[in-house]
Coordinates of C-alpha atoms in Angstrom, one line a residue:
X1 CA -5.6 -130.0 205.6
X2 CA -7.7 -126.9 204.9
X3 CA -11.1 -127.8 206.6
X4 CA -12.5 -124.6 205.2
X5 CA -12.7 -126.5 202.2
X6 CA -14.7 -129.7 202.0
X7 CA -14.6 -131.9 198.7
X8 CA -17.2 -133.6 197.2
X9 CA -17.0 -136.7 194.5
X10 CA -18.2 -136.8 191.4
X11 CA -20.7 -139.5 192.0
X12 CA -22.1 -139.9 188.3
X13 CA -17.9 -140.4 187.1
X14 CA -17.8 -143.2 189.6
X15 CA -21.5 -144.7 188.9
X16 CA -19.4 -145.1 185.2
X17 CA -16.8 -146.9 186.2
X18 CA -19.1 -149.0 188.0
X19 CA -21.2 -149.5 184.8
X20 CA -18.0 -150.5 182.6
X21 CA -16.8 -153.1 185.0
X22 CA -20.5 -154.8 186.0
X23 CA -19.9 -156.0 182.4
X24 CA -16.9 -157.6 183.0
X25 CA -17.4 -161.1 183.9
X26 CA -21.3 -160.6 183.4
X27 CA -23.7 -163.4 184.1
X28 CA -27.0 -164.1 182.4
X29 CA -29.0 -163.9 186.0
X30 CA -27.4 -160.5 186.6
X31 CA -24.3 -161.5 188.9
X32 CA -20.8 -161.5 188.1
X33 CA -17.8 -164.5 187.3
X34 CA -14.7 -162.7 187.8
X35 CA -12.3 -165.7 189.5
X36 CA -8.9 -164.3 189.6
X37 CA -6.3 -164.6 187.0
X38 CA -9.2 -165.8 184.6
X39 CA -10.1 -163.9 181.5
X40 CA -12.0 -161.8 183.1
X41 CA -9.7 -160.8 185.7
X42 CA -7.3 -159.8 182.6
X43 CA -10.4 -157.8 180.9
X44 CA -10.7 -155.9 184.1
X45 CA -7.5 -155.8 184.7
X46 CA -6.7 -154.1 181.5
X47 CA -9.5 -151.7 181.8
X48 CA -8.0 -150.6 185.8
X49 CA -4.9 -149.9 184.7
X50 CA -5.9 -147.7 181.5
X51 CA -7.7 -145.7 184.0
X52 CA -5.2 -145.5 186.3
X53 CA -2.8 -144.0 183.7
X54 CA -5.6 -141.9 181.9
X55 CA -5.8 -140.1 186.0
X56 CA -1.5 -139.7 185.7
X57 CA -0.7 -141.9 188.1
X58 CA 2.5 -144.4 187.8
X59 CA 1.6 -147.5 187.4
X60 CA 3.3 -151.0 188.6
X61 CA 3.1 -155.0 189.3
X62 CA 4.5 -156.9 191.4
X63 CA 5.4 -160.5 191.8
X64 CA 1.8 -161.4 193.0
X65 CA 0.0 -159.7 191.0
X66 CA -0.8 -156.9 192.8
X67 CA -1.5 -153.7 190.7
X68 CA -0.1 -150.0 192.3
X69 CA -1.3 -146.5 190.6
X70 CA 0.6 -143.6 192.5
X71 CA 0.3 -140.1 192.5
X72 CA 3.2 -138.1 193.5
X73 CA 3.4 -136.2 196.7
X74 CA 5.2 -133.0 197.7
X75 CA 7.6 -134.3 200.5
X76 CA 10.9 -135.8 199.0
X77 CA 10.8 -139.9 200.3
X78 CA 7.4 -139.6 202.3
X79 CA 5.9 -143.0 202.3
X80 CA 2.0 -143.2 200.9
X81 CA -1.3 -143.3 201.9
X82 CA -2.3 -146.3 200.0
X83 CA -5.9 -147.0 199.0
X84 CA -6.8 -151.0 198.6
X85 CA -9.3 -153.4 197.7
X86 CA -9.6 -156.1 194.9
X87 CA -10.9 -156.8 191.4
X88 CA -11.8 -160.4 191.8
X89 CA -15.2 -161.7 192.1
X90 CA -17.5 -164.8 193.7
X91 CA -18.1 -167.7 191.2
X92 CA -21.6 -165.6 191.4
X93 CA -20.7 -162.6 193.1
X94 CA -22.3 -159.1 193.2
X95 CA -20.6 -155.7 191.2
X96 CA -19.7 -153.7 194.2
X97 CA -18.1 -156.6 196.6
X98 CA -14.2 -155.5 196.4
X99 CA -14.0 -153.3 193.1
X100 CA -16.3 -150.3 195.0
X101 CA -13.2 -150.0 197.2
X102 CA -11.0 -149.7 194.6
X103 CA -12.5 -147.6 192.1
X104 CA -13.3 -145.3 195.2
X105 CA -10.1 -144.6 195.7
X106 CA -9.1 -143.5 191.9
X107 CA -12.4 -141.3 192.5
X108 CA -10.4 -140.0 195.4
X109 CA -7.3 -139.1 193.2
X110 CA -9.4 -137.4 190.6
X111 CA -11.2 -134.7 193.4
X112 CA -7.9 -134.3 193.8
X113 CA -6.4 -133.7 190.3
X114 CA -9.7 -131.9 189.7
X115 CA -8.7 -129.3 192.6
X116 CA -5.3 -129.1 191.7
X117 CA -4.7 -130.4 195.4
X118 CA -1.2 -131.6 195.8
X119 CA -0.8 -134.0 199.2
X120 CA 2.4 -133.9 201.4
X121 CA 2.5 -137.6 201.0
X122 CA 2.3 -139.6 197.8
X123 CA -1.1 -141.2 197.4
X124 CA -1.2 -145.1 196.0
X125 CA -3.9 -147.2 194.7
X126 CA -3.9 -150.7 194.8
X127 CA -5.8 -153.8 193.5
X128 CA -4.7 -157.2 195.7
X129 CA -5.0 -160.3 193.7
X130 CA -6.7 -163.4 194.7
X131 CA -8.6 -161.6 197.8
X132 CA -11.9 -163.9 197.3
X133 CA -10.3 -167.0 197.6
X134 CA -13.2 -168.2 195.4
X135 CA -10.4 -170.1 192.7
X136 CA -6.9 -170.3 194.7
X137 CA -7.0 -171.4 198.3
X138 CA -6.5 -169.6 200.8
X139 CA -8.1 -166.4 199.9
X140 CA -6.1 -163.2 200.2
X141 CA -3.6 -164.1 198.7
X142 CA -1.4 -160.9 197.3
X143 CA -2.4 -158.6 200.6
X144 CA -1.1 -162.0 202.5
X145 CA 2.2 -162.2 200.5
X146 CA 3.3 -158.2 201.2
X147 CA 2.4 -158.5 204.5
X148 CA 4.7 -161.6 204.7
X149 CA 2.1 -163.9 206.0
X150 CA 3.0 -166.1 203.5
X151 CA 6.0 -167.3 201.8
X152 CA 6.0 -166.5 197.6
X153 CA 6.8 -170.1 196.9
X154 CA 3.7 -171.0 198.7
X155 CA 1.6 -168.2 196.7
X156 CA 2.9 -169.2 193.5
X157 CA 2.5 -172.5 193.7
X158 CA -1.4 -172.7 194.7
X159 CA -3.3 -174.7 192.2
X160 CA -7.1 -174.2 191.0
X161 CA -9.3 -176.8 191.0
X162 CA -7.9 -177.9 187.2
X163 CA -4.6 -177.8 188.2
X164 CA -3.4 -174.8 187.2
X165 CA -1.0 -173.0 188.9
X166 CA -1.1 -169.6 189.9
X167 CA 2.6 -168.4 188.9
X168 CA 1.1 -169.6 185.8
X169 CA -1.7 -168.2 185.4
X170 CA 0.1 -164.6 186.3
X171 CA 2.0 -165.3 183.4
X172 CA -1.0 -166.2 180.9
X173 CA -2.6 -163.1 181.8
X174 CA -0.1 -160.6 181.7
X175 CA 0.5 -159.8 185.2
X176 CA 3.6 -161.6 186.7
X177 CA 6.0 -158.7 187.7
X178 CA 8.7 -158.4 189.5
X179 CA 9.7 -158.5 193.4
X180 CA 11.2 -154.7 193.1
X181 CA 8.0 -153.6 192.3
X182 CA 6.1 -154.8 196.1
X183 CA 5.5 -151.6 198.6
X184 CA 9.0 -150.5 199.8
X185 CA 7.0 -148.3 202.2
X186 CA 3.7 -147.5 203.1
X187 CA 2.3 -144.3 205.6
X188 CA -1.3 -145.4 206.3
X189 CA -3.4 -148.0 204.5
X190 CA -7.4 -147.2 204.3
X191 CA -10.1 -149.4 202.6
X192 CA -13.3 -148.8 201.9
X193 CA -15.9 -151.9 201.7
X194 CA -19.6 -152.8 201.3
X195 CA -20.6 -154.2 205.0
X196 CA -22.5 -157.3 203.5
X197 CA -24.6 -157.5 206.4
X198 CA -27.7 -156.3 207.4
X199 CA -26.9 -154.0 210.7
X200 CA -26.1 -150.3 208.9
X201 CA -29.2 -150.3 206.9
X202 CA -31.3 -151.6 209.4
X203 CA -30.3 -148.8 212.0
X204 CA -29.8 -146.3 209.0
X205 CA -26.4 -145.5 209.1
X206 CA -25.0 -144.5 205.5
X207 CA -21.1 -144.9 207.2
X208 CA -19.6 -147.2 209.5
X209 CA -15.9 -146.7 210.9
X210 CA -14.7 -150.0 211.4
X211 CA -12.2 -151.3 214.2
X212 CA -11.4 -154.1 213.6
X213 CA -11.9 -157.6 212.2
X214 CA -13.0 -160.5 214.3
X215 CA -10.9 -163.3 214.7
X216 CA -11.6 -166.8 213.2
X217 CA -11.4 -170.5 213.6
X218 CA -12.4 -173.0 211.5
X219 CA -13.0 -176.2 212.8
X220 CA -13.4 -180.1 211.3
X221 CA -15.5 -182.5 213.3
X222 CA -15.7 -186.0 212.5
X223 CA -18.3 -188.6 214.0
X224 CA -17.6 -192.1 213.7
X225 CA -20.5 -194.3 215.0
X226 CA -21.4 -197.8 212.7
X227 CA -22.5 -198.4 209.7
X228 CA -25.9 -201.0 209.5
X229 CA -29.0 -201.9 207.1
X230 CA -31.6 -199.0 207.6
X231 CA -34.5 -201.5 208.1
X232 CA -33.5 -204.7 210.2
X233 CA -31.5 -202.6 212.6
X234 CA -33.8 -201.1 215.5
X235 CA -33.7 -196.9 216.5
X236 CA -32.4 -198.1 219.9
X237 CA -29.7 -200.2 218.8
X238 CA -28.4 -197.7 216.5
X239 CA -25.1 -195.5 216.6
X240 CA -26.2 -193.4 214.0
X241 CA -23.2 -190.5 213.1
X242 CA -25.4 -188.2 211.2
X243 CA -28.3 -188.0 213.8
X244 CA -25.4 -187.5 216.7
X245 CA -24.4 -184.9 214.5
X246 CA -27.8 -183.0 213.9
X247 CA -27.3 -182.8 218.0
X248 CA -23.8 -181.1 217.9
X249 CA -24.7 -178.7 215.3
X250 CA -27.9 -177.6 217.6
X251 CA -26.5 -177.7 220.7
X252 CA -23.8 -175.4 219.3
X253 CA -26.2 -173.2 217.9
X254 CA -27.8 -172.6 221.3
X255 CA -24.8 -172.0 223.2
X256 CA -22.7 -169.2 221.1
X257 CA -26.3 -167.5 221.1
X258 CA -26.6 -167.4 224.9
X259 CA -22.4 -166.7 225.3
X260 CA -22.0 -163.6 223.3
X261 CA -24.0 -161.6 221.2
X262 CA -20.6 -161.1 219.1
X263 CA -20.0 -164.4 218.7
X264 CA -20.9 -166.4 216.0
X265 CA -20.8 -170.2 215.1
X266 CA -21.2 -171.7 211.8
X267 CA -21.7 -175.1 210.0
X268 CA -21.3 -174.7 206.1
X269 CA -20.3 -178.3 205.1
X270 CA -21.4 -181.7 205.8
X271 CA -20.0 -184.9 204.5
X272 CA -21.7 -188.2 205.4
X273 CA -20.3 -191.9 204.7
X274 CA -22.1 -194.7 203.0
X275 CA -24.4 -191.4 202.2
X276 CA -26.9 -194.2 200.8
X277 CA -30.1 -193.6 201.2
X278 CA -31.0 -197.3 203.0
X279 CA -28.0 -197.1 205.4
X280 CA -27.3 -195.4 208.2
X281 CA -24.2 -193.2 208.2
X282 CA -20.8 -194.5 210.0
X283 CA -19.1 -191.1 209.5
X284 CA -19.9 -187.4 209.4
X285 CA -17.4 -184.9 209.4
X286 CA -18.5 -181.3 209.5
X287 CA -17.1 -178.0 209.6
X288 CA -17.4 -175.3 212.7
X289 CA -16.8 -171.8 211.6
X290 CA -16.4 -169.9 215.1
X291 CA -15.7 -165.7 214.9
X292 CA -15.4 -163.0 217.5
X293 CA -14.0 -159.6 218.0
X294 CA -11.5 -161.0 220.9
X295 CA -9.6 -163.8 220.7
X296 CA -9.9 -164.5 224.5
X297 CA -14.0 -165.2 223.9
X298 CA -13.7 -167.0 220.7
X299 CA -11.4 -169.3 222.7
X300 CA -13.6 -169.6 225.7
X301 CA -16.3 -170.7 223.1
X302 CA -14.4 -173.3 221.2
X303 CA -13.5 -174.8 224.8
X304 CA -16.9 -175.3 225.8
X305 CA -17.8 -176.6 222.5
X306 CA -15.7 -179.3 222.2
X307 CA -16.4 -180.0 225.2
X308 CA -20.5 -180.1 224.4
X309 CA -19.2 -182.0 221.2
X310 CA -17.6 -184.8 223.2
X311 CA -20.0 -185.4 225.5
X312 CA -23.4 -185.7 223.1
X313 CA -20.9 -188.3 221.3
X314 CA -20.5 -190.3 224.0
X315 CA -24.2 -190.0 224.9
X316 CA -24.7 -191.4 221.8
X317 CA -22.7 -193.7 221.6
X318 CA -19.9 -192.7 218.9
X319 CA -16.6 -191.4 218.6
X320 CA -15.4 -188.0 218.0
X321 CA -12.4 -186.1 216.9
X322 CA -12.0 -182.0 216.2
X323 CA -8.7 -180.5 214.5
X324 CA -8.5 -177.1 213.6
X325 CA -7.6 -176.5 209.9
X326 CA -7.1 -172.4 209.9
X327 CA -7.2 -170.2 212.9
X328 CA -6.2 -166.4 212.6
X329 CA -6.3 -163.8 215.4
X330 CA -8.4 -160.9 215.9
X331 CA -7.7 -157.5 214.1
X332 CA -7.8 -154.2 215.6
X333 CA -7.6 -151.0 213.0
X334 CA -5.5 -147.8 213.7
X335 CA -7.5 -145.4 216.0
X336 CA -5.8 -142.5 214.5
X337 CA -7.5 -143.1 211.3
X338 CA -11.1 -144.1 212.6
X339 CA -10.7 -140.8 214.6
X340 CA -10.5 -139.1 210.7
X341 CA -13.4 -141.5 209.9
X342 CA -15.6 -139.7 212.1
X343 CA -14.3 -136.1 211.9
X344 CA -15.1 -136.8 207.9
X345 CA -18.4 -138.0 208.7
X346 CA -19.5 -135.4 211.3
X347 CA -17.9 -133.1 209.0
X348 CA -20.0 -134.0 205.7
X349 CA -23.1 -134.4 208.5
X350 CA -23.3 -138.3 208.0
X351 CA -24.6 -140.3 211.2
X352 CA -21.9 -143.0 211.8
X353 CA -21.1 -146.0 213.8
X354 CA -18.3 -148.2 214.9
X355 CA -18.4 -151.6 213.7
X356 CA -16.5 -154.8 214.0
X357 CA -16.1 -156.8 210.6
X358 CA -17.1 -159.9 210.8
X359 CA -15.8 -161.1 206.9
X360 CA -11.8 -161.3 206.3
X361 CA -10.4 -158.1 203.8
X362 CA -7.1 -157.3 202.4
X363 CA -7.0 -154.9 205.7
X364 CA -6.8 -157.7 207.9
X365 CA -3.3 -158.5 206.7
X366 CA -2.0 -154.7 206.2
X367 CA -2.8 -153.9 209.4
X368 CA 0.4 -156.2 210.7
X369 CA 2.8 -154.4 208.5
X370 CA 1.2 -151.0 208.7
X371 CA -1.7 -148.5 210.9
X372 CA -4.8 -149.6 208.8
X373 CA -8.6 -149.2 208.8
X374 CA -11.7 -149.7 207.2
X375 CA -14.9 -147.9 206.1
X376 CA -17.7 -149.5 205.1
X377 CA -21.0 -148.7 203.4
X378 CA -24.7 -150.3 203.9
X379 CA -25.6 -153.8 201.8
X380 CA -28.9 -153.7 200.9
X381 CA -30.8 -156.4 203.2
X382 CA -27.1 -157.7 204.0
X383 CA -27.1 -159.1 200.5
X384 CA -23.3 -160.1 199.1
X385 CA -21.5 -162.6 197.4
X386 CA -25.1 -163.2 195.2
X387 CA -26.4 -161.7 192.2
X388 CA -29.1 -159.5 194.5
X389 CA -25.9 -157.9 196.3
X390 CA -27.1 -154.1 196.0
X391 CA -25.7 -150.4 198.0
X392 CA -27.5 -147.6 197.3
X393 CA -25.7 -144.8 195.4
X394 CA -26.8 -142.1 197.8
X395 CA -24.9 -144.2 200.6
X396 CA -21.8 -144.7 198.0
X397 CA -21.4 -140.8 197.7
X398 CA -21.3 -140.6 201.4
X399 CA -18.7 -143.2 202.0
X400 CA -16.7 -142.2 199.5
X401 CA -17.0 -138.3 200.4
X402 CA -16.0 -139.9 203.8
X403 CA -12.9 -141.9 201.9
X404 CA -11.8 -138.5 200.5
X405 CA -11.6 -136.6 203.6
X406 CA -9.6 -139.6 205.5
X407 CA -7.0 -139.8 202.7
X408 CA -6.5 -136.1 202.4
X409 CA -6.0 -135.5 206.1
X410 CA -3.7 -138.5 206.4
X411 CA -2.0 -137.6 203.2
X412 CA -1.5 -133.6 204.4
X413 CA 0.1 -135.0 207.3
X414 CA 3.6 -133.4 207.6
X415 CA 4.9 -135.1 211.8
X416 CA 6.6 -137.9 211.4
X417 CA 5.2 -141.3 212.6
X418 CA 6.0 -144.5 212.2
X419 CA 5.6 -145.9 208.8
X420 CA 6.2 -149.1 207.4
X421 CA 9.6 -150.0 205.4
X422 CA 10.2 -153.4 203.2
X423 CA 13.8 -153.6 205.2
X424 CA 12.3 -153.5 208.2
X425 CA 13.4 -149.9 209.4

């Protein structure tokens, strides 16, 4: 790479792009509906893929869905640098949660074609279906079936709340291709995300080099004390699951905050049995949503909370059982590329900071088949997955400008290194 030479984006090309697909999937209160493989996954859809043909790039599908735009590269067989992100939206969901990544990196390939800059390596864009999760469970679903985390009968056959299956819906919509088409190799994977939290803007950084993801368990606890009249029964005879509950939750509040200042616990659902408003609840199973950088504290912490857990039950005189419904490991990102991360970023004269994502991306699954990493950009007040979800443009241009440096130095590469090939070579 020429470091005399420092490219810039063409910020108000990219604010367009932006401005065509905030209308896709519009909602009256300002947010956006774009579930994937719905009909406005197909709009957008349609609209990607003219514009990755309009830039000269080859375009392909493969058998999930996943969209590929790739410009050519000088060296015969060199694997690409592959640019990723998503398409698909929250029920409700903000315009820059998945897409910003995206259409950054056709930005990328137009600086380029706009220089005349041709890269050792090919360069590849790609759109991963079902990354939300938002209307086929479990979310990342196309990153998930390249990387071989899961199988393509299991893909195919996950079923929306209607019924509807997804092999089906790929088909409705026009994007069912074929198994030839997947990555038969990939150099370096890079993906550039809006932080949806709160920490960049607070301390004022415009850029963030991410490394890694946090690991994850979720958790189901149910609480099975007795069921009784609300009025004859007095507070002391009780065994009252919801009010053992309220403890739990508490209790687990106040230990994760004293463990780690990493760690975090979370309880997003709560389901109560009679749930009638004159009887006291027999049952209440909720959910525990426990992350951290290392999977060696996250475990540490779900010890000591089931073992909180179990002793408020018996305290209170119930029953309790945990089972742990999804669990995924800790992720840690390629330091080669976060080293290119900051050389962009000191380079452009952007203050920047490492981070730890504490949300799940399509890099979480590439980086097992292939050195990844992440850059992410400030969300105003932490706002995402909500109509209010907001990153200023002036941050945008410096992310991106960061984006475009990364991809050109990995893509000018000419060593060999260890790349990732579908046969396992």
């Amino acid at each position: 790479m020429d470091m005399n030479e420092l490219l810039t984006i063409n910020l108000p090309r990219l604010q367009a792009m932006i401005d065509v697909s905030s209308k896709i999937g519009a909602l009256a209160d300002g947010g956006l509906c774009r579930l994937a493989l719905s009909n406005e996954d197909k709009a957008m859809r349609d609209i990607f893929v003219n514009w990755l043909q309009d830039a000269g790039l080859t375009v392909r599908v493969d058998d999930f869905g996943n969209i590929y735009g790739r410009r050519k590269g000088k060296k015969p067989g060199a694997a690409p640098v592959m640019i990723g992100s998503h398409l698909d939206t929250q029920p409700a969901g903000g315009k820059f949660d998945g897409i910003l990544g995206v259409l950054a990196g056709l930005e990328v390939v137009h600086v380029l074609n706009d220089h005349h800059i041709e890269t050792e390596h090919p360069i590849e864009i790609v759109s991963f279906t079902n990354e939300e999760g938002a209307r086929f469970q479990p979310p990342m679903l196309g990153s998930g079936g390249i990387a071989g985390v899961f199988e393509k009968d299991f893909i195919l056959g996950r079923k929306d709340k209607e019924g509807r299956r997804f092999d089906e819906e790929l088909k409705r919509v026009g994007y069912f291709g074929s198994a030839e088409d997947r990555p038969k190799d990939i150099h370096r994977y890079l993906e550039l995300h809006i932080e949806q939290g709160p920490v960049l803007e607070k301390e004022n950084f415009p850029v963030a080099a991410v490394e890694g993801i946090s690991g994850m368990t979720w958790i189901e606890v149910t609480v099975t004390g007795e069921s009784n009249h609300a009025g004859p029964t007095p507070m002391v005879m009780r065994r009252d699951a919801l009010v053992v509950t309220a403890k739990m939750i508490s209790v687990i509040n106040q230990l994760v905050r004293v463990l780690d200042e990493d760690l975090t616990a979370t309880t997003g659902q709560i389901k109560i049995s009679p749930n009638v408003i004159n009887c006291i609840p027999s049952t209440a199973v909720f959910s525990v949503d426990v992350r951290h950088p290392q999977d060696s504290v996250r475990g540490k912490a779900i010890s000591m909370i089931q073992e909180k857990i179990a002793t408020i039950a018996a305290s209170g005189g119930v029953t309790v059982s945990t089972n742990v419904i999804w669990d995924i490991a800790a992720t840690q990102f390629s330091q080669e590329i976060i080293s290119y991360v900051y050389a962009g970023s000191t380079a452009h004269g952007y203050p920047v900071r490492s981070m730890i994502s504490g949300a799940g991306h399509d890099a979480k699954y590439m980086n097992d088949i292939v050195p990844s990493a992440m850059i992410f950009v400030p969300s105003v007040k932490g706002r995402s997955h909500c109509q209010e979800e907001f990153t200023r443009w002036e941050d945008i241009e410096k992310g991106v400008n960061v984006l475009l440096y990364t991809v050109q130095a990995l893509a000018q590469k000419t060593e060999e290194r260890v790349d990732y090939h579908a046969d396992g070579s």
